[in-house]
Tab-separated table of C-alpha atoms in Angstrom:
chain	number	residue	atom	x	y	z
G	1	MET	CA	4.060	4.210	-6.516
G	2	LYS	CA	0.950	5.108	-5.242
G	3	ARG	CA	-0.332	4.555	-1.637
G	4	LEU	CA	-3.727	4.201	0.004
G	5	HIS	CA	-4.849	6.780	2.383
G	6	VAL	CA	-7.325	6.195	5.200
G	7	HIS	CA	-8.338	9.070	7.436
G	8	VAL	CA	-10.267	8.163	10.646
G	9	SER	CA	-11.995	10.651	13.032
G	10	VAL	CA	-11.443	9.750	16.712
G	11	ASP	CA	-12.896	10.920	19.863
G	12	ASP	CA	-9.680	10.151	21.974
G	13	LEU	CA	-6.673	11.014	20.086
G	14	ALA	CA	-4.229	10.027	22.635
G	15	GLY	CA	-5.803	6.619	23.170
G	16	SER	CA	-6.023	6.107	19.476
G	17	ILE	CA	-2.232	6.994	18.924
G	18	ARG	CA	-1.649	4.348	21.636
G	19	PHE	CA	-3.736	1.706	19.908
G	20	TYR	CA	-2.508	2.332	16.337
G	21	SER	CA	1.127	2.606	17.433
G	22	ALA	CA	0.876	-0.676	18.901
G	23	LEU	CA	-1.167	-2.046	15.925
G	24	PHE	CA	1.476	-0.762	13.315
G	25	ALA	CA	4.482	-1.296	15.639
G	26	SER	CA	5.525	2.070	14.846
G	27	ALA	CA	5.190	5.681	16.400
G	28	PRO	CA	3.318	8.235	14.168
G	29	THR	CA	5.411	9.955	11.521
G	30	VAL	CA	3.541	13.199	12.337
G	31	ALA	CA	2.123	14.092	15.650
G	32	LYS	CA	0.002	17.121	16.324
G	33	PRO	CA	-2.406	18.079	19.173
G	34	ASP	CA	-5.231	17.249	16.716
G	35	TYR	CA	-3.756	14.849	14.303
G	36	ALA	CA	-1.503	11.871	13.776
G	37	LYS	CA	-0.198	10.206	10.687
G	38	TRP	CA	1.555	6.894	10.027
G	39	MET	CA	3.330	6.434	6.532
G	40	LEU	CA	3.608	2.531	6.565
G	41	ASP	CA	5.367	0.593	3.991
G	42	ASP	CA	3.846	-2.841	4.913
G	43	PRO	CA	0.926	-2.310	4.386
G	44	ARG	CA	1.575	0.605	2.001
G	45	VAL	CA	-0.785	3.051	3.553
G	46	ASN	CA	-0.872	6.725	4.754
G	47	PHE	CA	-3.004	6.161	7.913
G	48	ALA	CA	-4.304	9.438	9.528
G	49	ILE	CA	-6.344	10.014	12.547
G	50	SER	CA	-7.728	13.388	13.754
G	51	SER	CA	-9.959	14.738	16.507
G	52	ARG	CA	-11.211	17.798	14.567
G	53	GLY	CA	-14.868	17.529	15.506
G	54	GLY	CA	-16.030	14.905	12.891
G	55	GLN	CA	-18.112	11.905	13.527
G	56	ALA	CA	-15.809	8.894	14.913
G	57	GLY	CA	-15.220	6.424	12.045
G	58	VAL	CA	-13.952	6.538	8.662
G	59	ASP	CA	-13.739	10.134	7.418
G	60	HIS	CA	-12.603	9.653	3.990
G	61	LEU	CA	-10.165	7.230	1.810
G	62	GLY	CA	-7.740	8.367	-0.800
G	63	ILE	CA	-4.770	7.676	-3.132
G	64	GLU	CA	-1.612	9.405	-2.494
G	65	VAL	CA	0.835	9.773	-5.563
G	66	GLU	CA	4.450	10.481	-5.751
G	67	THR	CA	4.680	12.308	-9.109
G	68	ASN	CA	2.760	14.744	-11.266
G	69	GLU	CA	2.413	12.017	-13.796
G	70	GLU	CA	0.592	9.666	-11.349
G	71	LEU	CA	-1.713	12.518	-10.187
G	72	LYS	CA	-2.623	13.198	-13.934
G	73	GLU	CA	-3.418	9.512	-14.169
G	74	VAL	CA	-5.587	9.381	-11.001
G	75	TYR	CA	-7.405	12.581	-12.117
G	76	GLY	CA	-8.276	10.996	-15.464
G	77	ARG	CA	-9.786	7.996	-13.631
G	78	LEU	CA	-11.860	10.321	-11.584
G	79	GLN	CA	-13.355	12.010	-14.766
G	80	GLN	CA	-14.026	8.389	-16.114
G	81	ALA	CA	-15.936	7.494	-12.783
G	82	GLU	CA	-18.439	10.037	-13.904
G	83	ARG	CA	-18.964	11.593	-10.298
G	84	PRO	CA	-18.585	15.201	-9.199
G	85	VAL	CA	-15.131	16.298	-8.578
G	86	LEU	CA	-13.834	19.145	-6.414
G	87	GLU	CA	-10.469	19.999	-8.033
G	88	GLU	CA	-8.839	22.013	-5.101
G	89	GLY	CA	-5.408	22.522	-6.745
G	90	ALA	CA	-2.510	23.713	-4.474
G	91	THR	CA	-3.922	23.614	-0.953
G	92	THR	CA	-2.839	22.958	2.595
G	93	CYS	CA	-4.614	20.122	4.389
G	94	CYS	CA	-3.486	17.999	7.328
G	95	TYR	CA	-0.270	19.958	8.093
G	96	ALA	CA	0.888	19.383	4.451
G	97	LYS	CA	0.983	21.279	1.322
G	98	SER	CA	-0.527	19.327	-1.598
G	99	GLU	CA	-2.274	19.179	-4.977
G	100	LYS	CA	-5.522	17.600	-4.608
G	101	ALA	CA	-8.917	16.436	-5.782
G	102	TRP	CA	-11.944	15.113	-4.064
G	103	THR	CA	-14.842	12.944	-5.266
G	104	SER	CA	-17.234	10.563	-3.602
G	105	ASP	CA	-18.424	7.177	-4.280
G	106	PRO	CA	-22.302	6.382	-5.036
G	107	GLN	CA	-23.086	6.123	-1.225
G	108	GLY	CA	-21.297	9.508	-0.496
G	109	LEU	CA	-18.017	8.285	0.916
G	110	LEU	CA	-15.178	10.813	0.135
G	111	TRP	CA	-12.037	9.962	-1.847
G	112	GLU	CA	-9.163	12.146	-2.147
G	113	SER	CA	-6.413	11.960	-4.801
G	114	PHE	CA	-3.404	14.119	-3.804
G	115	LEU	CA	0.377	14.569	-4.288
G	116	THR	CA	2.145	16.101	-1.266
G	117	SER	CA	4.746	18.754	-1.767
G	118	GLY	CA	5.766	19.784	1.829
G	119	GLU	CA	4.869	20.421	5.324
G	120	SER	CA	2.698	23.213	6.959
G	121	THR	CA	2.550	24.521	10.364
G	122	ILE	CA	-1.275	24.774	10.062
G	123	TYR	CA	-3.858	22.153	9.613
G	124	GLY	CA	-5.752	23.886	6.725
G	125	ASP	CA	-9.334	25.338	6.022
G	126	ASP	CA	-11.872	23.082	5.046
G	127	GLU	CA	-14.597	25.287	3.783
G	128	ALA	CA	-14.658	24.032	0.130
G	129	LEU	CA	-14.514	20.573	1.178
G	130	ALA	CA	-17.307	20.880	3.794
G	131	ARG	CA	-19.735	22.329	1.009
G	132	PHE	CA	-18.544	19.353	-1.297
G	133	ARG	CA	-18.842	16.792	1.510
G	134	THR	CA	-22.457	17.955	2.241
G	135	SER	CA	-23.677	17.861	-1.514
G	136	ALA	CA	-21.772	14.436	-1.847
G	137	VAL	CA	-23.760	12.798	0.931
G	138	LYS	CA	-26.919	14.404	-0.465
G	139	GLY	CA	-26.148	13.126	-3.927
G	140	GLU	CA	-26.223	16.470	-5.505
G	141	SER	CA	-23.890	19.311	-6.951
G	142	SER	CA	-23.352	22.544	-5.177
G	143	ALA	CA	-25.704	25.434	-5.793
G	144	CYS	CA	-23.221	27.441	-7.782
G	145	CYS	CA	-22.315	24.382	-10.184
G	146	SER	CA	-25.700	22.493	-10.448
G	147	GLU	CA	-26.284	23.649	-13.877
G	148	LYS	CA	-22.993	22.029	-15.013
G	149	VAL	CA	-23.343	18.884	-16.944
G	150	ALA	CA	-19.643	18.024	-16.701
G	151	PRO	CA	-18.702	15.959	-13.662
G	152	VAL	CA	-16.241	18.452	-12.414
G	153	ILE	CA	-16.939	20.913	-9.725
G	154	GLU	CA	-14.567	23.761	-10.127
G	155	ALA	CA	-12.801	24.954	-7.097
G	156	ALA	CA	-13.022	28.625	-8.253
G	157	CYS	CA	-16.717	28.410	-8.774
G	158	CYS	CA	-17.578	26.662	-5.468
G	159	SER	CA	-15.015	27.975	-2.948
G	160	GLY	CA	-13.994	31.427	-4.019
G	161	ALA	CA	-10.716	30.880	-2.384
G	162	GLN	CA	-7.801	28.406	-2.350
G	163	ASN	CA	-8.073	26.179	0.794
G	164	ASP	CA	-7.824	22.901	2.519
């Protein structure tokens, strides 16, 4: 079963944790010095907040899946959407190990599709995603991939290393 993912950048992490804990009637499932996450079943959402320097507000949305088959299904939908896709593969992000891909809607809002496989003691590196985010907002492909006709941006081409 899939779960909606919402990630919000916040200026006041402690105040935001208090607010969302009251709103959701639940303490965070994960709480770190710069990040918190609630895994809710009603509504079924993976709701995360972080104070990692982004502009306050919705950072990105996503679809979290529970199986490799669901991940393949969602990846197929990304291809049908005919938007650039950053396939990161196995990566570390938000204190979790996962397999993921990113795309953006026509307005540049980032969408993450991922399968979590475990926890991590580090947040993760955002280099490839930062380059993808910049190109998504501008509505262009990254320089190394701009000549590609297919809507897939290969992580190996654009990042040079496995990250985030």
